[in-house]
mmCIF file of C-alpha atoms in Angstrom:
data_model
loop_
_atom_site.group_PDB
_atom_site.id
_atom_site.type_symbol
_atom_site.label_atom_id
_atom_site.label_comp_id
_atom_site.label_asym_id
_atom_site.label_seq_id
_atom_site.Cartn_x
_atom_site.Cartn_y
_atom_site.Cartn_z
ATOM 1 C CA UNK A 14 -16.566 -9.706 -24.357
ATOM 2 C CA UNK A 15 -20.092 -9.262 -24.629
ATOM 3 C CA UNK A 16 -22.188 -6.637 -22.867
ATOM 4 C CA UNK A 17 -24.032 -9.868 -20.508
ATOM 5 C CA UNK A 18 -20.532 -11.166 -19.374
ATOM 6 C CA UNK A 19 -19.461 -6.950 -18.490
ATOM 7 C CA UNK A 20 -22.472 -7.491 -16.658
ATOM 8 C CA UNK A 21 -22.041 -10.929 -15.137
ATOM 9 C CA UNK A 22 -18.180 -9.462 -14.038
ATOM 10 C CA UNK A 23 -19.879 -6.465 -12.526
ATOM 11 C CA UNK A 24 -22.625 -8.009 -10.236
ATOM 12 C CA UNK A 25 -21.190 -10.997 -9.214
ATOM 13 C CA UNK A 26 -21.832 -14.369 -9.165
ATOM 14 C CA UNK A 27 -25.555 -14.198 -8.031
ATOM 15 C CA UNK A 28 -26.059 -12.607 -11.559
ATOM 16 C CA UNK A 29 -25.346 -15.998 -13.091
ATOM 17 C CA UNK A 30 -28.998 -16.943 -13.305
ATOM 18 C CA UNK A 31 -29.822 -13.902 -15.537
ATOM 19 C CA UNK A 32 -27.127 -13.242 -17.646
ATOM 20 C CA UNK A 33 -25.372 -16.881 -17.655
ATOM 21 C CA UNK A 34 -22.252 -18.313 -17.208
ATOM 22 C CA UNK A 35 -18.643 -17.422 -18.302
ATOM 23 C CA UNK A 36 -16.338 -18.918 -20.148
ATOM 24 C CA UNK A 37 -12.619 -18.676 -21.101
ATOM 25 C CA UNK A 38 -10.568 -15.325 -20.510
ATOM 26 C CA UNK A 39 -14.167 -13.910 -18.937
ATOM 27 C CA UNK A 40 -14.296 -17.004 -16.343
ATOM 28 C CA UNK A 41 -10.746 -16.017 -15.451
ATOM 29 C CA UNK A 42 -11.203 -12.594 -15.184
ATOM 30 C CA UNK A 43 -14.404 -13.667 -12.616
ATOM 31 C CA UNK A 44 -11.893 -16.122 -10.822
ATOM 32 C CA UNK A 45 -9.330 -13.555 -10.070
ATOM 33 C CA UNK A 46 -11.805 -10.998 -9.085
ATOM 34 C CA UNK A 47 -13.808 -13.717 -6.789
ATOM 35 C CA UNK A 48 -10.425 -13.934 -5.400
ATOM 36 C CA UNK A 49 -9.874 -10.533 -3.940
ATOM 37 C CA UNK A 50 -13.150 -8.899 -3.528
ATOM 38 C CA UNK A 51 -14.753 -12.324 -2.397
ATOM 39 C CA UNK A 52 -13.248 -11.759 0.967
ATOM 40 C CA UNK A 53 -15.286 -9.050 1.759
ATOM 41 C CA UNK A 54 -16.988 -9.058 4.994
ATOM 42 C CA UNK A 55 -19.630 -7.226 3.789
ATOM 43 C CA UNK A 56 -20.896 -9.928 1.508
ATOM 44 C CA UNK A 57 -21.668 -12.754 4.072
ATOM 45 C CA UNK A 58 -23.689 -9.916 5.998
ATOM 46 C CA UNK A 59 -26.060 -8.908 3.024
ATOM 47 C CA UNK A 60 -26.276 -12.865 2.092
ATOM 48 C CA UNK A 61 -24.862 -13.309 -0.572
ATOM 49 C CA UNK A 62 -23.741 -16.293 -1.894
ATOM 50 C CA UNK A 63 -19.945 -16.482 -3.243
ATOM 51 C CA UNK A 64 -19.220 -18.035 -6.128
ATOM 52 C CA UNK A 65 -15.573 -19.561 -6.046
ATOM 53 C CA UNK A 66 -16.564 -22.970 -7.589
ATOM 54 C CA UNK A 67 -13.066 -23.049 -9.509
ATOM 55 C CA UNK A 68 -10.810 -26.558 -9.440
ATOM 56 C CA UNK A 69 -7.997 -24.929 -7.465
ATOM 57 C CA UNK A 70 -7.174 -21.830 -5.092
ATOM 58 C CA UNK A 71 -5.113 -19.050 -6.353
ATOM 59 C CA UNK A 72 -1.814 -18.118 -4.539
ATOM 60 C CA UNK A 73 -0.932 -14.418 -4.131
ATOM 61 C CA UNK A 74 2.062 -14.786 -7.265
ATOM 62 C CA UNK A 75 -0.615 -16.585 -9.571
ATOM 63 C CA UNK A 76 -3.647 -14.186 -9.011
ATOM 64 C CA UNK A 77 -0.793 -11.555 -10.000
ATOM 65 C CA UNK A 78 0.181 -12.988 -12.972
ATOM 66 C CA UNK A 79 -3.912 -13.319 -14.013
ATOM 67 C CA UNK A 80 -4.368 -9.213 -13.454
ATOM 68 C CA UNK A 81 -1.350 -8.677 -14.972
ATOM 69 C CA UNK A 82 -2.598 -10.667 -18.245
ATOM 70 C CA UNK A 83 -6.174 -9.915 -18.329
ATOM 71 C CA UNK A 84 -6.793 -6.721 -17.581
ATOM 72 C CA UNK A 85 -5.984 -3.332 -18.493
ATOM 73 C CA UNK A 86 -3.018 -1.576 -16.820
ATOM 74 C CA UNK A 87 -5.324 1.218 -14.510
ATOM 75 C CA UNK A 88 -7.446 -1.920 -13.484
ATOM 76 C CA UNK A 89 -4.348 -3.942 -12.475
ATOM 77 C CA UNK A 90 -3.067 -0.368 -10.163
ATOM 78 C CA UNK A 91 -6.577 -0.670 -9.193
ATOM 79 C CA UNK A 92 -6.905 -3.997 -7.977
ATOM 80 C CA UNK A 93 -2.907 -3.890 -6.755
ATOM 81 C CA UNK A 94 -4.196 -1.079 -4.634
ATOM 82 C CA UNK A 95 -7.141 -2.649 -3.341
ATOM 83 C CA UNK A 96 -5.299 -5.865 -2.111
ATOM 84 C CA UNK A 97 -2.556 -4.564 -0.044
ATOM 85 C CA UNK A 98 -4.797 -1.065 1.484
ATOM 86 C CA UNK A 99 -8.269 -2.675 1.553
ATOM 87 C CA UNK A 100 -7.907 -6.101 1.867
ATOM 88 C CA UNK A 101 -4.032 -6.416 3.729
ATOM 89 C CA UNK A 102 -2.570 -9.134 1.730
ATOM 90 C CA UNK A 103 0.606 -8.636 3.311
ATOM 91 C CA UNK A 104 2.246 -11.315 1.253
ATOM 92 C CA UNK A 105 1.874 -8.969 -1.905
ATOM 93 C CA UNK A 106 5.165 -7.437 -0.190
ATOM 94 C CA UNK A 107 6.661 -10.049 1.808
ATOM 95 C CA UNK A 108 6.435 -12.639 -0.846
ATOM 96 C CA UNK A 109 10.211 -12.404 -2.990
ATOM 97 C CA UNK A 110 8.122 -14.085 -6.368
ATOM 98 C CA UNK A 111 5.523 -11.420 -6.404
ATOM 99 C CA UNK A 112 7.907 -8.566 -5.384
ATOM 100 C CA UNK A 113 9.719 -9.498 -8.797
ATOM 101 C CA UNK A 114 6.637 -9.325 -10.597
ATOM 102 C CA UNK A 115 4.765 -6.307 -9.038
ATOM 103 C CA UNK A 116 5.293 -2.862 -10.325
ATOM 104 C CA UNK A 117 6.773 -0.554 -7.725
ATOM 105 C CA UNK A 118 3.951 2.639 -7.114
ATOM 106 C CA UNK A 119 3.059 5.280 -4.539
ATOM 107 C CA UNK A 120 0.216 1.892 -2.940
ATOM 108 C CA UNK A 121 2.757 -0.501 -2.586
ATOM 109 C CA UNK A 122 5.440 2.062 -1.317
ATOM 110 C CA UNK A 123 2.740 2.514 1.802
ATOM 111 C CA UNK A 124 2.460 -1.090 2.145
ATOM 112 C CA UNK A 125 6.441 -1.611 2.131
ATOM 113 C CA UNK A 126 6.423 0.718 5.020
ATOM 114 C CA UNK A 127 3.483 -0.794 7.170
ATOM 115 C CA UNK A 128 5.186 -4.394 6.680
ATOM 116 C CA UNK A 129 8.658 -3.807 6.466
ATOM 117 C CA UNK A 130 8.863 -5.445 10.212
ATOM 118 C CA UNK A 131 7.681 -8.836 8.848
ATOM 119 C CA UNK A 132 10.513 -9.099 5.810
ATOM 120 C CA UNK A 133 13.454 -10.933 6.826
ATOM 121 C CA UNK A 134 16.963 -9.257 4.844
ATOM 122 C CA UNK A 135 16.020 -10.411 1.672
ATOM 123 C CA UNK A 136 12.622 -9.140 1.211
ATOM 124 C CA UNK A 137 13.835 -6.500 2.740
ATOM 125 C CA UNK A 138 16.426 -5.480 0.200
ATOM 126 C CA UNK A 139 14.007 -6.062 -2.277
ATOM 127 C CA UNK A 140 11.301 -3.968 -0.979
ATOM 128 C CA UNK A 141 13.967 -1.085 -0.748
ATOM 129 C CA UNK A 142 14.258 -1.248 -4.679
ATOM 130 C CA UNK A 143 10.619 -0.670 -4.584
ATOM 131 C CA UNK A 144 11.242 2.141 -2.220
ATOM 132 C CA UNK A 145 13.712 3.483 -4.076
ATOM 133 C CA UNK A 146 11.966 3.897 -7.514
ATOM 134 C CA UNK A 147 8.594 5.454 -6.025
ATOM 135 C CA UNK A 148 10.727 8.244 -4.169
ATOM 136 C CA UNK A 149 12.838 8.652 -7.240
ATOM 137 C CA UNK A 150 9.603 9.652 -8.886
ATOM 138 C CA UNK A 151 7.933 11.714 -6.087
ATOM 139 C CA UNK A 152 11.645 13.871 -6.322
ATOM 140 C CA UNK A 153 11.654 14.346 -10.021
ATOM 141 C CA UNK A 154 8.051 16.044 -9.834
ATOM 142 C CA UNK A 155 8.460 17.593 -6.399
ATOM 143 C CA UNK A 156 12.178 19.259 -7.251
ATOM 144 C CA UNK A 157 10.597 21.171 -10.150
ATOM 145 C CA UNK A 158 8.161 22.960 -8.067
ATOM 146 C CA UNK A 159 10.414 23.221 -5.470
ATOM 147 C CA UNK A 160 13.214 25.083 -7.790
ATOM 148 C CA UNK A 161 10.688 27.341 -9.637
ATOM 149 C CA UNK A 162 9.482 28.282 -6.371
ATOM 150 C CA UNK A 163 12.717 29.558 -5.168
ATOM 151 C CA UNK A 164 14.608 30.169 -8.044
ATOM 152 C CA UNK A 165 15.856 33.919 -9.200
ATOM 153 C CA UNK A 166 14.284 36.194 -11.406
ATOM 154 C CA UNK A 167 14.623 37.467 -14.719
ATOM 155 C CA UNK A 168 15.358 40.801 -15.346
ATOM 156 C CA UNK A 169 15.852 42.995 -18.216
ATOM 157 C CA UNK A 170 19.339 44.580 -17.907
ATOM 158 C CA UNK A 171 21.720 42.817 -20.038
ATOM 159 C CA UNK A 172 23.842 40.414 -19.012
ATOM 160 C CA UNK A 173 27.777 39.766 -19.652
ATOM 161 C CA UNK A 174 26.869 35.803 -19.163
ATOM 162 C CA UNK A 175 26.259 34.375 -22.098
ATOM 163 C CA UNK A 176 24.295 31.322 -21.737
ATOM 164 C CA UNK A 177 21.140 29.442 -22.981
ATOM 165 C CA UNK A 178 19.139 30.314 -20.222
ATOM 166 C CA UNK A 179 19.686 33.787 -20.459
ATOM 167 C CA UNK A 180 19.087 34.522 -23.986
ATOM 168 C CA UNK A 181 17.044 37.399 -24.812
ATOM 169 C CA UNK A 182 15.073 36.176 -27.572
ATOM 170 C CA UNK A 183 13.255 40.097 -28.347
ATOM 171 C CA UNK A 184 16.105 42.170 -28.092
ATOM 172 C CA UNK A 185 17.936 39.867 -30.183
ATOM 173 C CA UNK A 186 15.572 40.177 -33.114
ATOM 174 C CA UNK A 187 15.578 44.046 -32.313
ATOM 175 C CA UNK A 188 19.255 44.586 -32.633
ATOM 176 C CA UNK A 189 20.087 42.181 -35.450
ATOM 177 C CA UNK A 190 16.712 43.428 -37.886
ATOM 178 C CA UNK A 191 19.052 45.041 -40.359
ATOM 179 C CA UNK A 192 20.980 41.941 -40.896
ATOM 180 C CA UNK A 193 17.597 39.908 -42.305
ATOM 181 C CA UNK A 194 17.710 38.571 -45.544
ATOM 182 C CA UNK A 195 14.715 38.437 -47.415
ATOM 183 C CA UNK A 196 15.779 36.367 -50.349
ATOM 184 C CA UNK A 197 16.846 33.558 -47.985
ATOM 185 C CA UNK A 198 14.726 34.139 -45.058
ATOM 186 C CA UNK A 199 17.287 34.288 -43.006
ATOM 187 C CA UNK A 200 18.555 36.512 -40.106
ATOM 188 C CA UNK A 201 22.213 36.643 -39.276
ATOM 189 C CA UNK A 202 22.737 37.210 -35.246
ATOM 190 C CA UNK A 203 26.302 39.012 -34.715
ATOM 191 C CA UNK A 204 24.987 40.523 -31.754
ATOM 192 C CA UNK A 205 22.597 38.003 -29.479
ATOM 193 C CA UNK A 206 21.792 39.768 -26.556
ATOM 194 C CA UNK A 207 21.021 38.136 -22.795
ATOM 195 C CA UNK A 208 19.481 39.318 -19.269
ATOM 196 C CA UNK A 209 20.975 38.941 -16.179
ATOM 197 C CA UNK A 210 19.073 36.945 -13.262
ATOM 198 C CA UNK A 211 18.287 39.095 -9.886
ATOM 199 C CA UNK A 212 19.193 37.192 -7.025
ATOM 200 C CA UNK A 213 16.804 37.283 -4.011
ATOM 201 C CA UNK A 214 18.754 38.379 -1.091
ATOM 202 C CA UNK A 215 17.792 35.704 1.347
ATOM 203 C CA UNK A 216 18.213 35.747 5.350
ATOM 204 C CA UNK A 217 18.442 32.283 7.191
ATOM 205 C CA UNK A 218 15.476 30.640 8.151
ATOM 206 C CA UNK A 219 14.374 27.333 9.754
ATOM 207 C CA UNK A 220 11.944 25.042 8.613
ATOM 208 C CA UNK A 221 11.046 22.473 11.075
ATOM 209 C CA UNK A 222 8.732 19.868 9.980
ATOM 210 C CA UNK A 223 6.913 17.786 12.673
ATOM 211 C CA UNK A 224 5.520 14.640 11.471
ATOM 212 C CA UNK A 225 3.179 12.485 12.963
ATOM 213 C CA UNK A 226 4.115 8.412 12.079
ATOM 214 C CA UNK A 227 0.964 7.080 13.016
ATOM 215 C CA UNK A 228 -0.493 3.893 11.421
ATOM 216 C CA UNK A 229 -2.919 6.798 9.390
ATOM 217 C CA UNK A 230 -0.042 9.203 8.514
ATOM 218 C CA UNK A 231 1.526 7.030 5.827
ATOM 219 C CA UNK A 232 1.314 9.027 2.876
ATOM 220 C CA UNK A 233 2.076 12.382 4.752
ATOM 221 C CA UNK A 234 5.131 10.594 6.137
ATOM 222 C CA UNK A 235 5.779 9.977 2.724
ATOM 223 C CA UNK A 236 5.840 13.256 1.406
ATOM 224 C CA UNK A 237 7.627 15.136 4.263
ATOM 225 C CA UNK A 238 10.499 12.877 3.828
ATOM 226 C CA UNK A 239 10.798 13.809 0.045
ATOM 227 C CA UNK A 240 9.423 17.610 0.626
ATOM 228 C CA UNK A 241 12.199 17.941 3.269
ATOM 229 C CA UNK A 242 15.012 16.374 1.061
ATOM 230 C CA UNK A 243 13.879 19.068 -2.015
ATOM 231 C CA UNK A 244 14.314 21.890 0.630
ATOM 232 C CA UNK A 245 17.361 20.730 2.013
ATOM 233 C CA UNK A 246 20.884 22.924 0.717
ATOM 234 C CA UNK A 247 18.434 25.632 -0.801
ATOM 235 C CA UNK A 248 20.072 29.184 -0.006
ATOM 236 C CA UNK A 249 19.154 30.479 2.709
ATOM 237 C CA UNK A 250 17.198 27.715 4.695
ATOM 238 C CA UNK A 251 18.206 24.973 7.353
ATOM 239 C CA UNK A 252 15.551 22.132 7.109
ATOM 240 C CA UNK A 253 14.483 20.139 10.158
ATOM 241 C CA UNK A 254 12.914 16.683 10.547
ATOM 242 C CA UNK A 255 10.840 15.419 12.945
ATOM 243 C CA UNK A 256 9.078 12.260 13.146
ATOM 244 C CA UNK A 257 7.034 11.057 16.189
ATOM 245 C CA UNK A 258 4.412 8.755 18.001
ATOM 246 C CA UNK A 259 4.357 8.563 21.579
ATOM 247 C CA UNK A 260 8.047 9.274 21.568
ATOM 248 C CA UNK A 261 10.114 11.693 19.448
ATOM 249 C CA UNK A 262 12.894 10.798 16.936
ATOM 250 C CA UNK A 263 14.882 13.867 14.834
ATOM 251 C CA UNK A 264 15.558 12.187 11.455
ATOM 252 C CA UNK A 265 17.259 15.648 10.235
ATOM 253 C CA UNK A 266 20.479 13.708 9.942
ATOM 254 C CA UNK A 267 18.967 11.272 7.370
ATOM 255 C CA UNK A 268 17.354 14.112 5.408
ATOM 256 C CA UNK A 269 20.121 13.831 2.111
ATOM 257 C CA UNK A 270 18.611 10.349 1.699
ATOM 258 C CA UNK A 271 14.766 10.020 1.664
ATOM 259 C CA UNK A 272 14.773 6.215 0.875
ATOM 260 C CA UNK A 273 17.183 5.617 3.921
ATOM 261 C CA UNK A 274 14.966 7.551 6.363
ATOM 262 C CA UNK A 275 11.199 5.817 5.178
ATOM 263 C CA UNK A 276 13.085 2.636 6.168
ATOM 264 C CA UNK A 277 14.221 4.090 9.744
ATOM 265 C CA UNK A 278 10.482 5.327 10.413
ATOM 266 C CA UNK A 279 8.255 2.919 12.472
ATOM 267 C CA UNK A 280 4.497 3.528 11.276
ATOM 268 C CA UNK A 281 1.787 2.836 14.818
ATOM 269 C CA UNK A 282 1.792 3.313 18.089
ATOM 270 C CA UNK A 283 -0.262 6.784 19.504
ATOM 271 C CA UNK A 284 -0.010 10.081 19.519
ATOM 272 C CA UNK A 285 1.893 12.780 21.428
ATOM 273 C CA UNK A 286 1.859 16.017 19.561
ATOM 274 C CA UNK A 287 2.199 18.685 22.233
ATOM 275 C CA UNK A 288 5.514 16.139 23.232
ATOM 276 C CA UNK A 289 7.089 16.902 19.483
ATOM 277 C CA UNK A 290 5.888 20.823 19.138
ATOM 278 C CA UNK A 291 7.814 20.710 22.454
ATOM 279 C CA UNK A 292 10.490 19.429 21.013
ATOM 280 C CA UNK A 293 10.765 21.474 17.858
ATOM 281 C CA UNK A 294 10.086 24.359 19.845
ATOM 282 C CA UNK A 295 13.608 24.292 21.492
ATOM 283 C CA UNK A 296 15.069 23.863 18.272
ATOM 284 C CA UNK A 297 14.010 27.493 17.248
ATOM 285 C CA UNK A 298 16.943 29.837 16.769
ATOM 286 C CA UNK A 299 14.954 32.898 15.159
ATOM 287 C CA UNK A 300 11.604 33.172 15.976
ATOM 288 C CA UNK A 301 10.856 35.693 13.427
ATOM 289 C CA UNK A 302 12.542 33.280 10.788
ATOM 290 C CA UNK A 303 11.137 30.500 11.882
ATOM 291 C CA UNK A 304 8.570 28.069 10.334
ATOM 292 C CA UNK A 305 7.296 24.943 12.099
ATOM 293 C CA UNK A 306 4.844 22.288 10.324
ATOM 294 C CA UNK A 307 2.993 20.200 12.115
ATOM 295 C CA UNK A 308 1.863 17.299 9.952
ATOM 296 C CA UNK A 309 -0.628 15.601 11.740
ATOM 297 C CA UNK A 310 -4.454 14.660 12.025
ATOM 298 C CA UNK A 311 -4.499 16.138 15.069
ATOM 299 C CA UNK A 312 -6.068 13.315 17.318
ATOM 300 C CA UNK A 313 -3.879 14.076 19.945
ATOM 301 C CA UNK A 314 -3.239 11.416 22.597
ATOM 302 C CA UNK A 315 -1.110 13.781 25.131
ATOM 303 C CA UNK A 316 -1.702 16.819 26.525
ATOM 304 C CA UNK A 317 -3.924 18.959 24.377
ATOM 305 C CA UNK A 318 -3.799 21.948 26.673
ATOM 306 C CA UNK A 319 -0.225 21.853 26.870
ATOM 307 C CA UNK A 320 0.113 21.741 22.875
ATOM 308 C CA UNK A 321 -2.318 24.451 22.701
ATOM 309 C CA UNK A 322 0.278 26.624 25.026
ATOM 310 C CA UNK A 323 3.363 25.930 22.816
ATOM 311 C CA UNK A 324 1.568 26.119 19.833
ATOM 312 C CA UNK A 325 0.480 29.918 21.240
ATOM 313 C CA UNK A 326 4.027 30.633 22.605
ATOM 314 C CA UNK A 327 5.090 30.269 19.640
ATOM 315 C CA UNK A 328 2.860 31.978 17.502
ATOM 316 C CA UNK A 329 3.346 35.299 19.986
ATOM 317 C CA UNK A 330 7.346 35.318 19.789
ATOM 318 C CA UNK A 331 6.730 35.871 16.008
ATOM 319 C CA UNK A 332 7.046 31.976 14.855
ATOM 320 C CA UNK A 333 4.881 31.082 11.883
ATOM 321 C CA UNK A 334 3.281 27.762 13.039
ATOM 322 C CA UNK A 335 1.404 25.779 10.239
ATOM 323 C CA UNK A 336 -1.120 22.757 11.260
ATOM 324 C CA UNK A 337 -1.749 20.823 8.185
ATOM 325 C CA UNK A 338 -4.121 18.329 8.159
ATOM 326 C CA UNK A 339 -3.845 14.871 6.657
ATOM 327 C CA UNK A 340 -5.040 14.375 3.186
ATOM 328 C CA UNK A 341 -7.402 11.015 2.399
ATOM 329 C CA UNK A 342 -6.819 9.251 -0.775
ATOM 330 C CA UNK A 343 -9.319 11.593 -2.203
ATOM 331 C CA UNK A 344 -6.937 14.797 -1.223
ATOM 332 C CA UNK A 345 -9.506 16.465 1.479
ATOM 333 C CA UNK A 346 -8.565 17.085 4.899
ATOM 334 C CA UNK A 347 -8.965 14.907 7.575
ATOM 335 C CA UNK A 348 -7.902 16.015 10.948
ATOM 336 C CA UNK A 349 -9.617 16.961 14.280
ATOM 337 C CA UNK A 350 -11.487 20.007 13.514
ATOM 338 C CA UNK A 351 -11.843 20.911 16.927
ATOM 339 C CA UNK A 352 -8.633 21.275 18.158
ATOM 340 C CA UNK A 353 -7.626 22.541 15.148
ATOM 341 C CA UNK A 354 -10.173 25.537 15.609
ATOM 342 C CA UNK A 355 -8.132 25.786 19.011
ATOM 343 C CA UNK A 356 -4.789 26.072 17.376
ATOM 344 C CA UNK A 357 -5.878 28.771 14.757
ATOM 345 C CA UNK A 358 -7.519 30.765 17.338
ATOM 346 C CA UNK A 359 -4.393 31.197 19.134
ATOM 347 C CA UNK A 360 -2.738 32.004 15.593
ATOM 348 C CA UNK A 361 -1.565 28.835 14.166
ATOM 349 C CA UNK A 362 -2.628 28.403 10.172
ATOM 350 C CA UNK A 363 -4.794 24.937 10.025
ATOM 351 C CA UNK A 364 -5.405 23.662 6.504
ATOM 352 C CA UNK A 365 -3.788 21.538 4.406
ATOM 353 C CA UNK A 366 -1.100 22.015 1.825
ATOM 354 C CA UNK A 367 0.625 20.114 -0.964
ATOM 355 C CA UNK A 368 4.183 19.416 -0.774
ATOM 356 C CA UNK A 369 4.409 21.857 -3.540
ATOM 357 C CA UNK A 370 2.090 24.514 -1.697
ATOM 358 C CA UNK A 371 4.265 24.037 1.348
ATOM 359 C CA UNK A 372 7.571 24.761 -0.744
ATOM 360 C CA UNK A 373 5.536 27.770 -2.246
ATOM 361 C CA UNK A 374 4.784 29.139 1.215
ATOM 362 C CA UNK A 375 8.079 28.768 2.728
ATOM 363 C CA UNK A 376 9.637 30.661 -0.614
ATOM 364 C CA UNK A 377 7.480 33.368 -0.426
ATOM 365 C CA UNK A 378 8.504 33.770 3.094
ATOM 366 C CA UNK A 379 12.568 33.812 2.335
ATOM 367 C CA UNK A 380 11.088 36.373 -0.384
#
């Protein structure tokens, strides 16, 4: 491709006149982009002229199969991403052909879950498998940091278990030197040597994670419901969660299986917080061993004043209450900074965390 078609691909049609026209591959490559980004409300306002002038109109499955053969595999996440979160071409998940052909990533997973109410059973059982594979990846890299976070010690007093993990590599050398043999290179081990593990003695505590399902609280929905199935059966903790709206629905039941509770959850409606701190408020057993997460942007639609009161009751009978704000697809926080200001003045912690910060936090606590 030369540098005047890069061009031509980059400024549009209207470029035409300057750089010329396109041919093969590079006409395609124009026709599928036309095809997405040519809906664009913005363009008509600034006047300017589409180009489009192709002999016949893509369908969803065709433009898919262009991407997927002309251009490079972060473009094709790219312009995957851009169609069903921009542009809310809802038949990029509805539609069985192109849910056999698209690859399943953390983009479509949120669109699965806006427009899982349009899918009739057959979709829908293919959009699970979709479901399925992107939380099977979130766990694999979320478990690690979950079990370093809480997992024991090492120590250096030896250790009667012998195992792989346990090997003392140093004192090994050390108590086997006199067994080297120079003319081979070699050291013979008679004697390996291993350290035992502390084990952190751990009191129960309660996590309660309070999620807000929102249309805007997709990806945070996301991540609670595979933060909260990493935490659940650790030693020492009872995990709680929470998902609400207007109304208030305890999904701790469904916590074992992530994939089966993002297909429960029902993404809209408004916005009750001080209703769910409410809630997970009576489901404190130890206040002094207690941790509740709010997830939420914190555009409340209830009773701010009344949140503000739980959230200080709370934080007074020794309850560590964490307001974490919603992260944009950039990672910064975006969340009501004025009742937020409220909530930490009565002694809630607003921020934002990681799944992985979270899990960090809540260790250090059991610690």
């Amino acid at each position: 491709m030369t540098d005047l078609e890069r061009w031509r691909l980059i400024l549009g049609e209207p470029a035409s006149r300057c750089t010329g026209g396109l041919q093969g591959d590079a006409a395609r490559r124009d026709t599928a982009l036309e095809w997405l980004y040519g809906r664009d409300p913005e363009l008509a306002e600034r006047g300017v002229r589409k180009g489009g002038s192709e002999d016949s109109v893509l369908q969803t499955v065709d433009w898919l199969d262009e991407v997927h053969t002309l251009f490079p595999r972060e473009t094709i996440e790219r312009l995957e991403r851009d169609a069903v979160e921009r542009y809310e071409i809802t038949d990029i998940v509805t539609d069985p052909e192109v849910l056999q052909r698209i690859e399943p990533n953390p983009a479509l997973l949120r669109a699965v879950l806006r427009t899982k109410h349009l899918m009739n059973p057959a979709v829908l059982a293919m959009a699970r498998k979709i479901v399925e594979a992107v939380v099977k990846q979130l766990m694999e890299k979320l478990k690690t940091e979950v079990r370093t976070a809480f997992s024991g010690t090492r120590s250096r007093r030896p250790s009667i278990h012998k195992n792989s993990r346990n090997f003392d590599f140093r004192s090994t050398i050390r108590a086997n030197l006199q067994r080297y043999q120079p003319e081979e290179r070699k050291l013979a081990i008679e004697h390996p040597k291993f350290v035992s593990r502390t084990k952190r003695h751990l009191e129960q505590w309660q996590v309660i994670l309070l999620v807000d399902q929102s249309g805007s609280m997709t990806s945070s929905v996301i991540h609670s419901a595979v933060t909260a199935a990493c935490l659940w059966g650790l030693p020492g903790l009872r995990t709680h969660l929470i998902a609400f709206d207007t109304n208030v629905v305890d999904l701790t039941s469904d916590v074992t299986d992530p994939v089966e509770l993002l297909m429960k959850v029902q993404l809209g409606g408004g916005t009750d917080i001080a209703k769910a701190v409410a809630y997970g408020a009576d489901l404190v057993d130890s206040p002094r061993r207690s941790i509740v997460a709010i997830i939420s942007d914190f555009y409340e639609g209830g009773n701010a004043e009344h949140l503000v009161r739980t959230v200080k009751g709370l934080c007074e009978q020794g309850t560590h209450v964490l307001c974490l704000a919603a992260l944009d697809e950039e990672a910064n926080p975006d969340y009501d900074q004025a009742l937020g200001q409220r909530l930490a003045n009565v002694g809630a912690h607003v921020g934002a965390m990681t799944p992985g910060q979270l899990a960090e936090f809540v260790a250090e606590k059991l610690r």
